[in-house]
Amino acid sequence: MAKYNTAIDKKWQQKWEETKLYKFDENNLDKKLYVLEMFSYPSGSQLHAGHWFNYGPVDSWARMKKMQGYNVFQPMGFDAFGLPAENYAIKTGVHPSDSTMQNIKTMEEQLKAMGAMFNWENEVVTCAPDYYKWTQWLFLKLYEKGLAYRKKAPVNWCPSCNTVLANEQVLDGSCERCSTEVTKKDLTQWFLKITDYADELLEKLDILDWPEKTKSMQKHWIGKSTGAEVTFKVKDSDLSFSVFTTRVDTLYGVSYVVLAPENPLVDQLTVENNKSAVEAYKEESKKQTEIERQSITREKTGVFTGSYAINPINGREVPIWIGDYVLATYGTGAVMAVPAHDERDFAFATKYNLPIERVIEGGESLPYTEYGTMVNSEEFNGLSSEEGKKAVVKKLEAMNLGSEKVNYRLRDWLISRQRYWGAPIPIIYCDHCGTVPVPEEQLPVELPYNVEFAPDGKSPLAKCEEFLHTTCPKCGGPAHREVDTLDTFVCSSWYYLRYADANNSEKAFDTDMINKMLPVDKYVGGPEHACMHLLYARFITKALRDMGYLNFDEPFLSLTHQGLILGPDGQKMSKSKGNTIAPDEYIAEHGSDVFRMYLMFGFAYTEGGAWSDEGIKSVARFVERIERILDSSREAIESGNNNKDTMDKAEKELNYWRHFAIKNVTTDAEILQFNTAIARLMEFNNALSKYITEPEKNLTFLKDTLSDFIKLLAPFAPHFAEEQWNLLHPNTSEDNSYSVFSTAWPTFIPEALIKDEIEIAIQINGKIKARINISSDLDEEGIKAAALNSEEIKVATEGKNIVKVIVIKGRLVNIVIK
Ligand code: ANZ
Ligand code: ZN
């Protein structure tokens, strides 16, 4: 009998492809299930353990769903534009297009060797003109709608990548890609108006089946803050400015106001005598990053402008300062300072000897930052902070000097990049007509191949004369093209839409088609995209909905983040540490199913963990053991010897483990809890191995049971199970009925679990190692046996000496080992 190996992998991969086993049925959309894994970035040419951990287990889930009758759509493609290919090109001289296409070819082969049910007919490659044509179309639609605009603004600049970055790409003040400290530059750049959708992006989080942590990260990133804007007039001047405050109930306690050093009013407000100090301070604050400026522990500094403002509630004059703890980019770039009730203002006032006046009663010491009761606030005295906020705003409104205001931390998405390897922004500048969008029929604006792309801070496309010079689509006069390229996150903000209609040459996608195929039912990928890709995609979906191109609100209803597979040393895998695992070698040795099963059994899916060679070997042994047991079961069936047709104790016991496995594998795999699902399969296998030692067997029952076992195994070890299925059920018909994946997923019969179940904990040396369900009327010996048959316990006691097994009926079993 052929032992499971890579030849079996190849054999079935070929057959599956020939018979189009997992072709998506476009005529059966009622049962469609759109399963999506984040597409890969073809930077290194190798599929690594992380890709595998994302794609392998999710494919297993999709296979179970197929057997459950779903019409599964599981596309794959490549997020192919971006910096790594360009940086690699700068290092080696290989053109980004050449290296990217080469990497894609290799990765496609590796992905095929995984044996996943990918719908390759719908492959998407974002750097291909027939894809980015539509990315450019998307940009033009957003532009038409006023959701794409160009403005001069202080933007994040990475001096090492030589390009601007979106706020989302700045992590703790450093470039997300290269960790270089990010600086600010005033540049004219393209933005997408994601802020128009801030409220909906926040509200709709509630309906999403997403990890709580990811939702809360988006929530925080959007940063909705409800407060008021209050207008302060400048004394002896026509000037005025507004502050944003969440504590308008403290308005009587304002003892000064602070403007951000960049606030455009600063120059006008600064009196002659203070000019040099203010200028020096402004210069100094340019050197601070926003993170530094927001630090709570950093000393608060500032300078007095020499001007005064009028507190609108009581007409009191307060000095106007500038200070870098006020950010120009948040609220109005100005704050009213209430030292008695705000930490930063308290520190500032203490340092510069400004008055500190309590206006909220509640706690003894100052600053008191909680809500309380208003005092020293004239007619508002005695009101609670909540009531006071409303009352004060009402009064300000009547005076036309304030109103309620909602602020967001979210900023518009900066999408232009001064780099080569991206989709050109389809805009033309004409001296007569100004900014002119490229007409749709002229798309794509192709990225030229021969370009000097070494980064020097300017857009490489500016140096490409054939690209730069063009004619104005409006007046036909000489004009030049936009030379920046799009952030690659624009490419990936809509790829899941294109997948569903990937071969459409007329449109980005057909609306009817998309409305039937989406939203994505299950999305799985890394958590690092929480505030980038996952936010951008939601925004683009909503924008396209509002333009009438689709009719759903959210792209991804259910989201899971897989964990991280670490190197054997428990560290993040990296080439420099030399702790990477090359899947291909393990697959050559053990077959891809063993690799996949190890990833699923060895780790909790959402947690991941450290790679272990021992771990994969033990899974290989498990697969060998299954193969032996399946082979001998099949031989027993084929021989027809010692057959009986009754269901006796041994049959009932095996039937119990069979249905126990059906029930639990189904529910555990459903929630991507593969490790426990496989543990149940192992137990089922143990029960099977026990049964085949029976002198007389019910062979019909055995064949049914065996069939169920292979079906349950099939999603997790697809090639191996297909082989086993075909050995047990030889089938030469021309259609797809040969395949175990064309059969129905088994359903469990509650009666088979005859006895009522209870859950008991199993301890080893006093520590809980597993929980199992057992029938409540098992006697002590039965409980012991069940505990020792649990796979977790088998693993934990392997090679150990079991000294004692203590059974506390109905509660737990404690196993003492040495
Ligand atoms: C007066 C006040 C009194 C404040 C008090 C707080 C406590 P969130 O929740 O993040 O929205 N603020 C407003 N704009 C700012 C800016 N551009 N840079 C730095 N700080 C700014 O925070 C809103 C609060 O942060 C506002 O409420 C303002 O200080 C400050 F007892 O106004 B508060
Ligand atoms: Zn023109």
Coordinates of C-alpha atoms in Angstrom, one line a residue, residues 259-270 274-288 293 301-303 305 322-324:
L259 CA -2.6 78.2 20.3
A260 CA -0.5 75.6 18.4
P261 CA 2.7 77.3 17.2
E262 CA 1.6 76.6 13.6
N263 CA -1.7 78.3 14.1
P264 CA -1.9 80.9 11.3
L265 CA -3.2 83.6 13.7
V266 CA 0.0 83.5 15.7
D267 CA 1.9 86.1 13.7
Q268 CA -0.9 88.6 13.9
L269 CA -1.4 88.1 17.6
T270 CA 2.2 88.5 18.5
N274 CA 7.5 89.2 21.9
K275 CA 8.2 88.5 18.2
S276 CA 11.8 87.1 18.6
A277 CA 10.8 84.8 21.5
V278 CA 7.7 83.5 19.5
E279 CA 9.8 83.0 16.4
A280 CA 12.4 81.1 18.3
Y281 CA 9.8 78.9 19.9
K282 CA 8.1 78.2 16.5
E283 CA 11.4 77.0 15.1
E284 CA 12.1 74.8 18.1
S285 CA 8.8 73.1 18.0
K286 CA 9.2 72.1 14.3
K287 CA 11.8 69.7 15.5
Q288 CA 9.4 67.9 17.8
R293 CA 4.3 66.8 21.7
T301 CA 6.5 74.8 27.4
G302 CA 5.2 77.9 25.7
V303 CA 5.6 81.6 25.1
T305 CA 2.2 86.4 22.5
I322 CA 1.5 79.5 22.2
G323 CA 2.6 76.0 23.2
D324 CA 3.5 72.9 21.4

